[in-house]
Short mmCIF file of C-alpha atoms in Angstrom, two decimals:
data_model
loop_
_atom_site.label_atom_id
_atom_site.label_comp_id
_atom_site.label_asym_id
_atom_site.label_seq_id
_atom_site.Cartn_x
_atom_site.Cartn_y
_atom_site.Cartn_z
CA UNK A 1 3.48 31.97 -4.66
CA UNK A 2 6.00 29.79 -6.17
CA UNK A 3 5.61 30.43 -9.73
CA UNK A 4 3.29 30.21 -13.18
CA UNK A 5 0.96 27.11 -13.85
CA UNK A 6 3.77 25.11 -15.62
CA UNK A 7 5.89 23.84 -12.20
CA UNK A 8 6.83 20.07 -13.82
CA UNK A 9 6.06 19.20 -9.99
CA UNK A 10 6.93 15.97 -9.44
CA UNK A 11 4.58 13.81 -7.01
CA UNK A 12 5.37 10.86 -4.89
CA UNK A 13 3.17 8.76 -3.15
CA UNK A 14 5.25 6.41 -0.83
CA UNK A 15 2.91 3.84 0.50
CA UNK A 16 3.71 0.88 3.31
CA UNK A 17 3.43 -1.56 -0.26
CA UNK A 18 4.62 0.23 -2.80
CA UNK A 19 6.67 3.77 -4.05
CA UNK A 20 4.62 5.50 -6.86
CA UNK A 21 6.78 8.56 -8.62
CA UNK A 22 6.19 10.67 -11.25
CA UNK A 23 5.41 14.18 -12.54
CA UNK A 24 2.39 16.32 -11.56
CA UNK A 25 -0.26 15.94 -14.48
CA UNK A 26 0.24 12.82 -16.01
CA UNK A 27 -2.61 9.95 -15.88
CA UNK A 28 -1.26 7.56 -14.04
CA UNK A 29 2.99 7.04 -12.58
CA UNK A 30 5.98 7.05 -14.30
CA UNK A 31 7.60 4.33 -12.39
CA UNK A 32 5.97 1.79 -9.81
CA UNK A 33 8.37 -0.11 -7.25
CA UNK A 34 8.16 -2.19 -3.52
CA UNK A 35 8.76 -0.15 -0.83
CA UNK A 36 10.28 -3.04 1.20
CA UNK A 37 14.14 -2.18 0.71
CA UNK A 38 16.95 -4.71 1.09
CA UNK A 39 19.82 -3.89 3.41
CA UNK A 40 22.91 -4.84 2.20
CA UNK A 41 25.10 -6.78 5.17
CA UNK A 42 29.08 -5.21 5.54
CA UNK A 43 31.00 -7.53 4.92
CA UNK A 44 29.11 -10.23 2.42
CA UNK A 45 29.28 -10.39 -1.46
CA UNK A 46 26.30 -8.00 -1.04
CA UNK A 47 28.61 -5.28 0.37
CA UNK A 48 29.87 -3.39 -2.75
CA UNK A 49 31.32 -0.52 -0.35
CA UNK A 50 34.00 1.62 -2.36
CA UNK A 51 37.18 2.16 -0.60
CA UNK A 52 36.91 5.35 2.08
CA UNK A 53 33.09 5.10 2.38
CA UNK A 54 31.70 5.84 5.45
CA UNK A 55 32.07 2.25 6.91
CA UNK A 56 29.02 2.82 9.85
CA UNK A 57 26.77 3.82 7.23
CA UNK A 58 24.17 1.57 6.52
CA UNK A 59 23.41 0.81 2.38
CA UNK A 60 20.81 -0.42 0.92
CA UNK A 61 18.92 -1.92 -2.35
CA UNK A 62 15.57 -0.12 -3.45
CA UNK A 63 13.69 -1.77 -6.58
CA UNK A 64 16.28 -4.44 -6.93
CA UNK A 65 15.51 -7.32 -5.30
CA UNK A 66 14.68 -9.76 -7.52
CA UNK A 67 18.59 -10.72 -7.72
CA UNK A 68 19.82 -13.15 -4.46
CA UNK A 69 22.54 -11.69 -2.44
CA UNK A 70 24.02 -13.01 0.45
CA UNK A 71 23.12 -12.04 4.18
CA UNK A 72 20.16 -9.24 2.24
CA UNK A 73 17.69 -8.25 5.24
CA UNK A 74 14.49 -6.73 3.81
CA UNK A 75 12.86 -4.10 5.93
CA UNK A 76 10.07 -1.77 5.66
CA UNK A 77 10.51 2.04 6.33
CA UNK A 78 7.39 1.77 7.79
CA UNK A 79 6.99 1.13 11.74
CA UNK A 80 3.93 -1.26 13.11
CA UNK A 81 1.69 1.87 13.63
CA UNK A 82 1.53 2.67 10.24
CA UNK A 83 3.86 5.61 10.60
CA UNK A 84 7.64 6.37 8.75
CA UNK A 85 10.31 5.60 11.47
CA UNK A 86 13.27 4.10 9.66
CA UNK A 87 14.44 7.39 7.77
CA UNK A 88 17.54 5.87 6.21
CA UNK A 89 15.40 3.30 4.21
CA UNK A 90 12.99 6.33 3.31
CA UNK A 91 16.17 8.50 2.38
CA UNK A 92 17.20 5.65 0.22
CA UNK A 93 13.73 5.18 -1.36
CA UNK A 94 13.73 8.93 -2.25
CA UNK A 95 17.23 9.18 -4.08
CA UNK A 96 16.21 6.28 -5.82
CA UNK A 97 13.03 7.88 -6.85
CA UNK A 98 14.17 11.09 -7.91
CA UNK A 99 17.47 10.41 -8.86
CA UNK A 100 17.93 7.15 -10.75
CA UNK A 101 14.13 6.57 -11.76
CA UNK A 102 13.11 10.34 -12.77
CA UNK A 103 16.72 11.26 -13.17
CA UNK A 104 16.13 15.46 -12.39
CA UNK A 105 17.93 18.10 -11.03
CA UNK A 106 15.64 18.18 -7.89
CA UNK A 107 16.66 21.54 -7.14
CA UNK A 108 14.55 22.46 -9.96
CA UNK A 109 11.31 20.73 -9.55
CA UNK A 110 8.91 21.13 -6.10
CA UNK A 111 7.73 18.22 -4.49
CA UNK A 112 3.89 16.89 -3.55
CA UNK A 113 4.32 14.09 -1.01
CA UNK A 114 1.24 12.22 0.05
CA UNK A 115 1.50 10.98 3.69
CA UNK A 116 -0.86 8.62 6.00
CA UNK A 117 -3.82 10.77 7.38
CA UNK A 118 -2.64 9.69 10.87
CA UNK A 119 0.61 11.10 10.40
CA UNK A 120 2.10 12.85 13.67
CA UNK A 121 3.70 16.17 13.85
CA UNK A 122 6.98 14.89 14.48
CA UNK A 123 7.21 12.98 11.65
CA UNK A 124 5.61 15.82 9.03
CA UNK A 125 8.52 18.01 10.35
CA UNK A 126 11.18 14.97 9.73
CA UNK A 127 9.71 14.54 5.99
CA UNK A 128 10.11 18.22 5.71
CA UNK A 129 13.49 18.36 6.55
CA UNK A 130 15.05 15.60 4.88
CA UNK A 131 13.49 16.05 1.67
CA UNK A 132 14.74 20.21 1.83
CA UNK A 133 18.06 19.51 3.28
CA UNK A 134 18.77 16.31 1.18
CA UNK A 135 17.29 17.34 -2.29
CA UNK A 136 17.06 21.45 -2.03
CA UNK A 137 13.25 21.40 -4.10
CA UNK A 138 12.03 24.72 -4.56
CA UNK A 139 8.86 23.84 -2.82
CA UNK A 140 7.09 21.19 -1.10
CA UNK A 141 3.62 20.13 -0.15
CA UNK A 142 2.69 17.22 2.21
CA UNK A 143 -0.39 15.81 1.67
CA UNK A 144 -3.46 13.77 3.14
CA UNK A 145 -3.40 10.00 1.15
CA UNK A 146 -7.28 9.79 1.51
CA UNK A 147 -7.64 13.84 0.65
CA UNK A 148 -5.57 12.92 -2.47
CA UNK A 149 -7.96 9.69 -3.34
CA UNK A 150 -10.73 12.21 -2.99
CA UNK A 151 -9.75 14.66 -5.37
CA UNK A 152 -8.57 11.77 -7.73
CA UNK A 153 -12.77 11.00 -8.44
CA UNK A 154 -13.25 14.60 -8.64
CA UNK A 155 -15.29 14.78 -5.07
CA UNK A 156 -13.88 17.69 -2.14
CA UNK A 157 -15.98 16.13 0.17
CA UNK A 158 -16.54 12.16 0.57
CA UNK A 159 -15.64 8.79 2.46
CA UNK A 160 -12.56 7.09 1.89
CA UNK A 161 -12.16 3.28 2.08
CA UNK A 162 -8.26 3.11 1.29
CA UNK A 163 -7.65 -0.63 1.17
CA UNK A 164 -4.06 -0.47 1.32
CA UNK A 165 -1.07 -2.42 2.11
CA UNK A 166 -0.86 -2.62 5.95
CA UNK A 167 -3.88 -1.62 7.24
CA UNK A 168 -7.82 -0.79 5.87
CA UNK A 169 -8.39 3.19 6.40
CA UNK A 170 -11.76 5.14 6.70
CA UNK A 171 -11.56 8.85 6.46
CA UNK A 172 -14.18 11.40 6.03
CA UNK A 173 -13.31 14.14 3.87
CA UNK A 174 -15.48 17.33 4.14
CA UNK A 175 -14.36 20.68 1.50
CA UNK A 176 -10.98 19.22 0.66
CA UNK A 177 -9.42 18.46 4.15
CA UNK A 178 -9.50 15.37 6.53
CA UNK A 179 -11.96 15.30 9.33
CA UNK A 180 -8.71 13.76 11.88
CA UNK A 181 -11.73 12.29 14.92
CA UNK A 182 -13.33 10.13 12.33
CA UNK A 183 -10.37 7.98 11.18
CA UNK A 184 -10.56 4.47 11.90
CA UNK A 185 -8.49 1.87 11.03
CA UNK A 186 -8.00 -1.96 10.81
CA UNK A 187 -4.82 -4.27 10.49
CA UNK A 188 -6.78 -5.68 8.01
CA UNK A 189 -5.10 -4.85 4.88
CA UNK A 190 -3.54 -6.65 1.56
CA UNK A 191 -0.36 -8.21 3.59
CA UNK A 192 -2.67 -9.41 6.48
CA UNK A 193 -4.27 -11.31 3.32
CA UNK A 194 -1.68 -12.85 2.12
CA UNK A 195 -0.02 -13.86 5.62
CA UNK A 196 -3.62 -15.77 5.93
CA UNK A 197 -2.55 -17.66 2.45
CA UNK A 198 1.20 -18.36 3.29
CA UNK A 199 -0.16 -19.58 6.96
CA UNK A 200 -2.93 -21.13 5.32
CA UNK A 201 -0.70 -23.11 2.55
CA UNK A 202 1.67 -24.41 5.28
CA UNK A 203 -1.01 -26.12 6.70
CA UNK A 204 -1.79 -27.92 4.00
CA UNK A 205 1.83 -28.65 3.35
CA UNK A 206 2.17 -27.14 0.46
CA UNK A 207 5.90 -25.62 -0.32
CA UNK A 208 6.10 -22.21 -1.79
CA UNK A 209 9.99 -22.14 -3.31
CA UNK A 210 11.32 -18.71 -4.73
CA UNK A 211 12.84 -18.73 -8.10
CA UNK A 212 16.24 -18.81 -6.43
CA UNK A 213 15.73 -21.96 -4.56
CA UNK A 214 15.42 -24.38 -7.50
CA UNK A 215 16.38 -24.84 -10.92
CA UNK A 216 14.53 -26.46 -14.15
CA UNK A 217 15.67 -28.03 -16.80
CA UNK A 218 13.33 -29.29 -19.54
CA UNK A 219 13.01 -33.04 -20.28
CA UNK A 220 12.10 -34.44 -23.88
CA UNK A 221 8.38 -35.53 -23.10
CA UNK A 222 7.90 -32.19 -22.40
CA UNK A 223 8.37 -32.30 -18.43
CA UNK A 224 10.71 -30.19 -16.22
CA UNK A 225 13.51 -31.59 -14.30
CA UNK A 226 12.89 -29.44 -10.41
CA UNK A 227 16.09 -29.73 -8.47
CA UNK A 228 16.14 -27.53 -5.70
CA UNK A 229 19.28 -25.36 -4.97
CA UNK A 230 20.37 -24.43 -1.82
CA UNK A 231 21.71 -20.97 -0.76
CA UNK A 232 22.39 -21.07 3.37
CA UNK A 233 23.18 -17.04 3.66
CA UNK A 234 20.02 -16.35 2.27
CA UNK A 235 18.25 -14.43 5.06
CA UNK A 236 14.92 -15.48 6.63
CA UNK A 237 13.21 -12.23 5.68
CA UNK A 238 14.45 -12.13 2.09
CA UNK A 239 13.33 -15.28 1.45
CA UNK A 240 9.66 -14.63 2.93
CA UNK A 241 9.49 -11.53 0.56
CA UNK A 242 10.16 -13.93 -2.02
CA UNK A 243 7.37 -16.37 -1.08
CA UNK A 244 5.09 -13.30 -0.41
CA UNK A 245 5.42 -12.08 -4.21
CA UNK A 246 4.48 -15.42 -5.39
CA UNK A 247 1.53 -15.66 -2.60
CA UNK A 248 0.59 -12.30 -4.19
CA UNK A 249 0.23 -13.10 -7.52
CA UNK A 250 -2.23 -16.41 -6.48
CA UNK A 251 -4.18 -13.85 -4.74
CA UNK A 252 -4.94 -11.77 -7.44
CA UNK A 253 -5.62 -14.39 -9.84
CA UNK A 254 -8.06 -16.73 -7.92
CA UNK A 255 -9.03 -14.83 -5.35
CA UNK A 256 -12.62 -13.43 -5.77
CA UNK A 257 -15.61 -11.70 -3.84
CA UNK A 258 -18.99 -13.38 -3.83
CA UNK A 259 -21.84 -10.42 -4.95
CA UNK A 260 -23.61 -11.39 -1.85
CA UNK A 261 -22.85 -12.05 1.36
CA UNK A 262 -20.93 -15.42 1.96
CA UNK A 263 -21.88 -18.57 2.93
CA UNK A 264 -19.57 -21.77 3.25
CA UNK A 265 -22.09 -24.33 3.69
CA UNK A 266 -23.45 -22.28 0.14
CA UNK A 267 -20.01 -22.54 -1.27
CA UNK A 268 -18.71 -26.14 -0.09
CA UNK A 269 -19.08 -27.89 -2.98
CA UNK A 270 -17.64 -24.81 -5.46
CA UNK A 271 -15.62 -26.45 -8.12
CA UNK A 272 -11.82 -25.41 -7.58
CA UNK A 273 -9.28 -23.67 -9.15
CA UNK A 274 -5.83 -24.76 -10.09
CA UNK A 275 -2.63 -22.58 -10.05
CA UNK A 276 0.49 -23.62 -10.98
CA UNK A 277 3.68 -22.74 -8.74
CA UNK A 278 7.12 -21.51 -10.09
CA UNK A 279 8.40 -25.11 -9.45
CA UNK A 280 5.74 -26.76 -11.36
CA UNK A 281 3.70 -27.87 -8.86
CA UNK A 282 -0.33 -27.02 -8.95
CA UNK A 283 -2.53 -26.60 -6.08
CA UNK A 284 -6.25 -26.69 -5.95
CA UNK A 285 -7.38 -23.79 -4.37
CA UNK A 286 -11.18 -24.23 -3.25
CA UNK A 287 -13.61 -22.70 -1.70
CA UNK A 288 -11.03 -20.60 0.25
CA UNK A 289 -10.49 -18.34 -3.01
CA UNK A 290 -14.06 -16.93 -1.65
CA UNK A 291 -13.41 -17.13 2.19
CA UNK A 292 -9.70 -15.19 2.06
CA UNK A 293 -11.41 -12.01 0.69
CA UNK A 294 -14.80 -12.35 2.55
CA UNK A 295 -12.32 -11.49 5.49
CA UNK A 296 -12.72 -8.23 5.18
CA UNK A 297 -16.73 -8.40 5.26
CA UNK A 298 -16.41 -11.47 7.90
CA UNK A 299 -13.34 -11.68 9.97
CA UNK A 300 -14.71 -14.40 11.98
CA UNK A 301 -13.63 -16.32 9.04
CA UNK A 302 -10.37 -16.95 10.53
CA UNK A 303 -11.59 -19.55 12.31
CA UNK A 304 -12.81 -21.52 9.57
CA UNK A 305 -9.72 -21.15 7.95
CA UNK A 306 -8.15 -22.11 11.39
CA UNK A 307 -4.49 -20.32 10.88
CA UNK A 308 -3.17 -17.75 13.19
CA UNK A 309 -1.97 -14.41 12.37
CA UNK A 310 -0.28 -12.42 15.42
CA UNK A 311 -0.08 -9.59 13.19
CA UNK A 312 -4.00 -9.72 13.18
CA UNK A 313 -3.86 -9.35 16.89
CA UNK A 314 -7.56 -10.59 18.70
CA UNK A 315 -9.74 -12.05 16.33
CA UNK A 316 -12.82 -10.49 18.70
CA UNK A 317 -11.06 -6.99 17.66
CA UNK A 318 -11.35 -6.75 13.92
CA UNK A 319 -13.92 -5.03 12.62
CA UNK A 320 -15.37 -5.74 8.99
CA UNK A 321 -14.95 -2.80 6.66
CA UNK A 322 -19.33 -1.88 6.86
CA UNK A 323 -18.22 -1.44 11.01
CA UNK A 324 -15.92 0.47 10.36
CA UNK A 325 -17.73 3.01 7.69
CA UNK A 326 -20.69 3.13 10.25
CA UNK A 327 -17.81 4.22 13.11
CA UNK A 328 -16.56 6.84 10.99
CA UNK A 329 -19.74 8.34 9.70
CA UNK A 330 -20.75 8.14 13.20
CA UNK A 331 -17.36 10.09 14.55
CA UNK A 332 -17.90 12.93 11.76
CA UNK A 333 -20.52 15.88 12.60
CA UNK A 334 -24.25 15.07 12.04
CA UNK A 335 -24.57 17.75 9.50
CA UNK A 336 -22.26 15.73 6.92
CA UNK A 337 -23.19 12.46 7.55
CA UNK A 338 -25.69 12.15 5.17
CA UNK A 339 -23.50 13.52 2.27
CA UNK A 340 -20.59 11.02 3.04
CA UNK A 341 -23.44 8.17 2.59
CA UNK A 342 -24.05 9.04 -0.78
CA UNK A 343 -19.97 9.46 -1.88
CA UNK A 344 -17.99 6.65 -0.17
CA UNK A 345 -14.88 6.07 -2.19
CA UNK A 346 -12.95 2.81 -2.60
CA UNK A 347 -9.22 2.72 -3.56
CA UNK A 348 -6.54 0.70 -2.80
CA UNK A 349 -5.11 -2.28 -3.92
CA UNK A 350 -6.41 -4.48 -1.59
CA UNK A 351 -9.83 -3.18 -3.01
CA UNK A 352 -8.89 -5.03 -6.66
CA UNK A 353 -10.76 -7.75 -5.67
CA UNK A 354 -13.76 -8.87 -8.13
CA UNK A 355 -17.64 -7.67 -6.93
CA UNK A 356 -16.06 -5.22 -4.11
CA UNK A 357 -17.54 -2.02 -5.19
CA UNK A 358 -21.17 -4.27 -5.27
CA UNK A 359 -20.60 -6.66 -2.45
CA UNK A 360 -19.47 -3.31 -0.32
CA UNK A 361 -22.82 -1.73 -1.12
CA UNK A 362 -24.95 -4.41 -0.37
CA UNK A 363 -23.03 -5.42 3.44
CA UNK A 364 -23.87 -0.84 3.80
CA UNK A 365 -27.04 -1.26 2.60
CA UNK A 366 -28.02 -3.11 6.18
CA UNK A 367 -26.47 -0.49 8.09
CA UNK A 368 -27.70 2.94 6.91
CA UNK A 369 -29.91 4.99 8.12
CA UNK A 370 -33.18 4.24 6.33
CA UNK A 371 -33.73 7.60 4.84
CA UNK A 372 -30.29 7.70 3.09
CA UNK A 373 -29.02 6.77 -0.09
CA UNK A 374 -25.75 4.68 -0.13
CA UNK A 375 -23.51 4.98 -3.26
CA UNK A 376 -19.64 3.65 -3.43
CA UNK A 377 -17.81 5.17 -5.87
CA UNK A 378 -15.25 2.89 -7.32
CA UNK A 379 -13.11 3.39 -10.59
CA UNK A 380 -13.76 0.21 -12.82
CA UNK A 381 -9.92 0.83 -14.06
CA UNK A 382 -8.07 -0.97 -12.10
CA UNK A 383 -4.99 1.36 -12.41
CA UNK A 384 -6.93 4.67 -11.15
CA UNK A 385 -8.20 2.59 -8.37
CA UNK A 386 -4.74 1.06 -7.03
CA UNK A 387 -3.31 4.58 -7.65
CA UNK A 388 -5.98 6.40 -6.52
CA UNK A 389 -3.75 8.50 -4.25
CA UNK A 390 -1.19 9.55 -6.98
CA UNK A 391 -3.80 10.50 -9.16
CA UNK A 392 -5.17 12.84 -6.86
CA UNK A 393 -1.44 14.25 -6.10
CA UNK A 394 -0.78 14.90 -9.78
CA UNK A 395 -4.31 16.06 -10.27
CA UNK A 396 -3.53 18.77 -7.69
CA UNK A 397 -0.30 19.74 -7.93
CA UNK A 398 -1.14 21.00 -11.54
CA UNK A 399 -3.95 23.19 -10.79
CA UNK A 400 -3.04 26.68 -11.11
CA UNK A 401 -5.18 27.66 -8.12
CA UNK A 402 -2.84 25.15 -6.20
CA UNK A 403 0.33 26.89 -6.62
CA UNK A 404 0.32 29.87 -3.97
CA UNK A 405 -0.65 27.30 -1.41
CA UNK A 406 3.59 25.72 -1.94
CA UNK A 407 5.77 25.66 1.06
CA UNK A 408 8.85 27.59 -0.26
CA UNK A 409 12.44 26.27 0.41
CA UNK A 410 13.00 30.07 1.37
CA UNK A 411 9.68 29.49 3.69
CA UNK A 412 11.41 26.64 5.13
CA UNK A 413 14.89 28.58 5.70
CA UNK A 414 13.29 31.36 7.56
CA UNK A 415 10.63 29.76 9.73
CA UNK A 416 11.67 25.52 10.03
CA UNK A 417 10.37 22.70 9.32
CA UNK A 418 7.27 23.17 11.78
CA UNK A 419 5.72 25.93 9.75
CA UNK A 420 4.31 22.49 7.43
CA UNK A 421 1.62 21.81 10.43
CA UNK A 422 0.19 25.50 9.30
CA UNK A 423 1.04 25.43 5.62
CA UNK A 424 0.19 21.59 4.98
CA UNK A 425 -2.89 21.27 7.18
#
């Protein structure tokens, strides 16, 4: 056991969108931040190397990126399977974290991390490892994102729909642990949304310029003088991150859900929205504010948008999120089904959008079993939904009946980093 019910555990929930930190038993994080990081090229104006550094080693800006540096290359820690593979970046993330944003003695604090319910052996050891051998906590606990979200609504047992960043996860949760043969997943997630925007926008023309790329200067009628500025060593991948923070934001403020299912002959003649660019310019944003959502009920509605997305892969291959519900209730055991009907969960910031929790019901509604009773659980705060998964961390790394269950750095010393697959299940 590691030690009395006050532990000041600190829990971080690293996700493939954003880094949430902060200490075991608070409501909600401490500090929010991208996890995209932004590697510094040697050599540039962005290369602030001291003198006798290790000149191979690779550095890199966490939570800083809204300044423009020369030659910056933005990269996710996060490979194309959903899983951590670039452990520099998530090395750099951490420090950050713990270091500069919670500023601790991490030697004197143990450690929750949540980690994707997928997550392989190999890389539970790796996370193990670096986080003992880098930052010395007294503990550490790895645990299950959607067994986190779970415990964050106060259920042991349920269905998770985590709507996240890269992909759309369903995992059935039965007496606080992850049932691993009925996972599913979909590419279908909140950056797969707003690809279908920025594709979508280009189409039609329309330029989305970065803050950086212009400046304004205010006229005396009241208008803006645009002139655009140009910066030639700005990288191709900072400056999509740049257009992809701006695409976000129009997401989330005229994007909505119809409360029943979709139509666009229905919707045709829907009177449009206007948003208004960094620049100054407005677009109108029609009846696609309806269609980019319904995606996730309807992906065949990619071809009424008519924009690619290789990231999306085959169209015919998507599956809307009531398929993939009725493939994981289907994977689980028969004698839980009918339990997970009646407690499906829906985080995720993807799952912000306006009438999901009732236009999610009604698209289940069609598919259950006639004898069953659906209910979706959905936290009308918008902060305990997008941080679902923290919650649930800080929820249970403060429980006193939590704290013999710690893998000790002594644990860790004696048996390796592989004793986490028996400690951590």
């Amino acid at each position: 056991m590691y030690g009395g019910d006050e532990v000041s555990a600190v829990v971080i929930d690293l996700g493939t969108h954003s880094v949430k930190a902060g200490y075991a038993g608070q409501d909600t994080p401490q500090h929010v931040f991208p996890s995209a990081v932004g590697e510094r090229a040697k050599g540039g104006d962005a290369d602030m190397r001291a003198e006798g550094e290790n000149a191979s080693a690779r550095h890199f800006e966490v939570d800083n990126m809204g300044i423009r540096r020369d030659g910056m290359e933005v990269t996710s820690p996060y490979g194309e399977n959903g899983m951590l593979e670039d452990w520099e970046a998530v090395e750099a993330i951490w420090e950050h974290a713990l270091k500069k944003r919670l500023a601790l003695q991490t030697d004197e604090h143990p450690v929750l991390l949540s980690e994707p319910v997928h997550n392989s052996d190999a890389v539970r050891a790796k996370m193990v490892e670096l986080m003992f051998e880098k930052h010395a906590p007294p503990a550490l606990f790895l645990a299950k994102s959607p067994v986190l979200s779970s415990f964050a609504v106060g259920k042991a047992s349920s269905l998770v729909i985590d709507m996240g960043g890269k992909h759309t996860t369903v995992s059935a949760i039965h007496d606080g642990f992850a049932l691993q043969k009925s996972v599913v997943r979909s590419p279908l997630g909140g950056e797969a949304l707003t690809d279908v925007v920025l594709k979508y926008l280009e189409k039609k023309k329309v330029d989305v310029r970065p803050r950086y790329a212009f400046t304004k200067k205010q006229k005396g009628d009241g208008d803006f003088d645009v002139k655009a500025v140009n910066h030639p060593k700005t990288t191709a991948s900072y400056a999509l991150f740049k257009r992809r923070e701006i695409i976000e934001d129009l997401k989330a403020t005229v994007c909505t859900l119809d409360d029943h299912t979709f139509n666009s002959d229905e919707h045709k003649n829907v009177a449009g929205v206007t948003y208004e660019l960094p620049d100054g310019n407005t677009i109108e944003v029609g009846v696609e504010r309806f269609q980019i959502p319904e995606l996730f009920f309807q992906p065949e509605i990619l071809r009424e948008l008519n924009v690619d997305v290789p990231e999306l892969g085959e169209l015919k291959s998507l599956k809307s999120i009531q398929e993939l519900v009725l493939e994981c209730i289907n994977n689980a055991d028969v004698d839980v089904r009918k339990d997970l009907w009646g407690s499906l969960v829906l985080c995720g910031g993807s799952s912000m959008f306006a009438n999901m929790r009732e236009r999610l019901e009604a698209a289940l509604f069609d598919h259950a079993p006639q004898n069953v009773k659906t209910k979706v659980v959905a936290s009308m705060n918008s902060v305990e939904r997008r941080f679902a998964t923290w919650i649930g961390g800080s929820i249970l790394a403060s429980l006193g009946s939590f704290q013999q269950l710690w893998m000790s750095k002594q644990e860790y010393e004696e048996h390796g980093a592989n004793l986490v697959q028996r400690k951590c299940p």
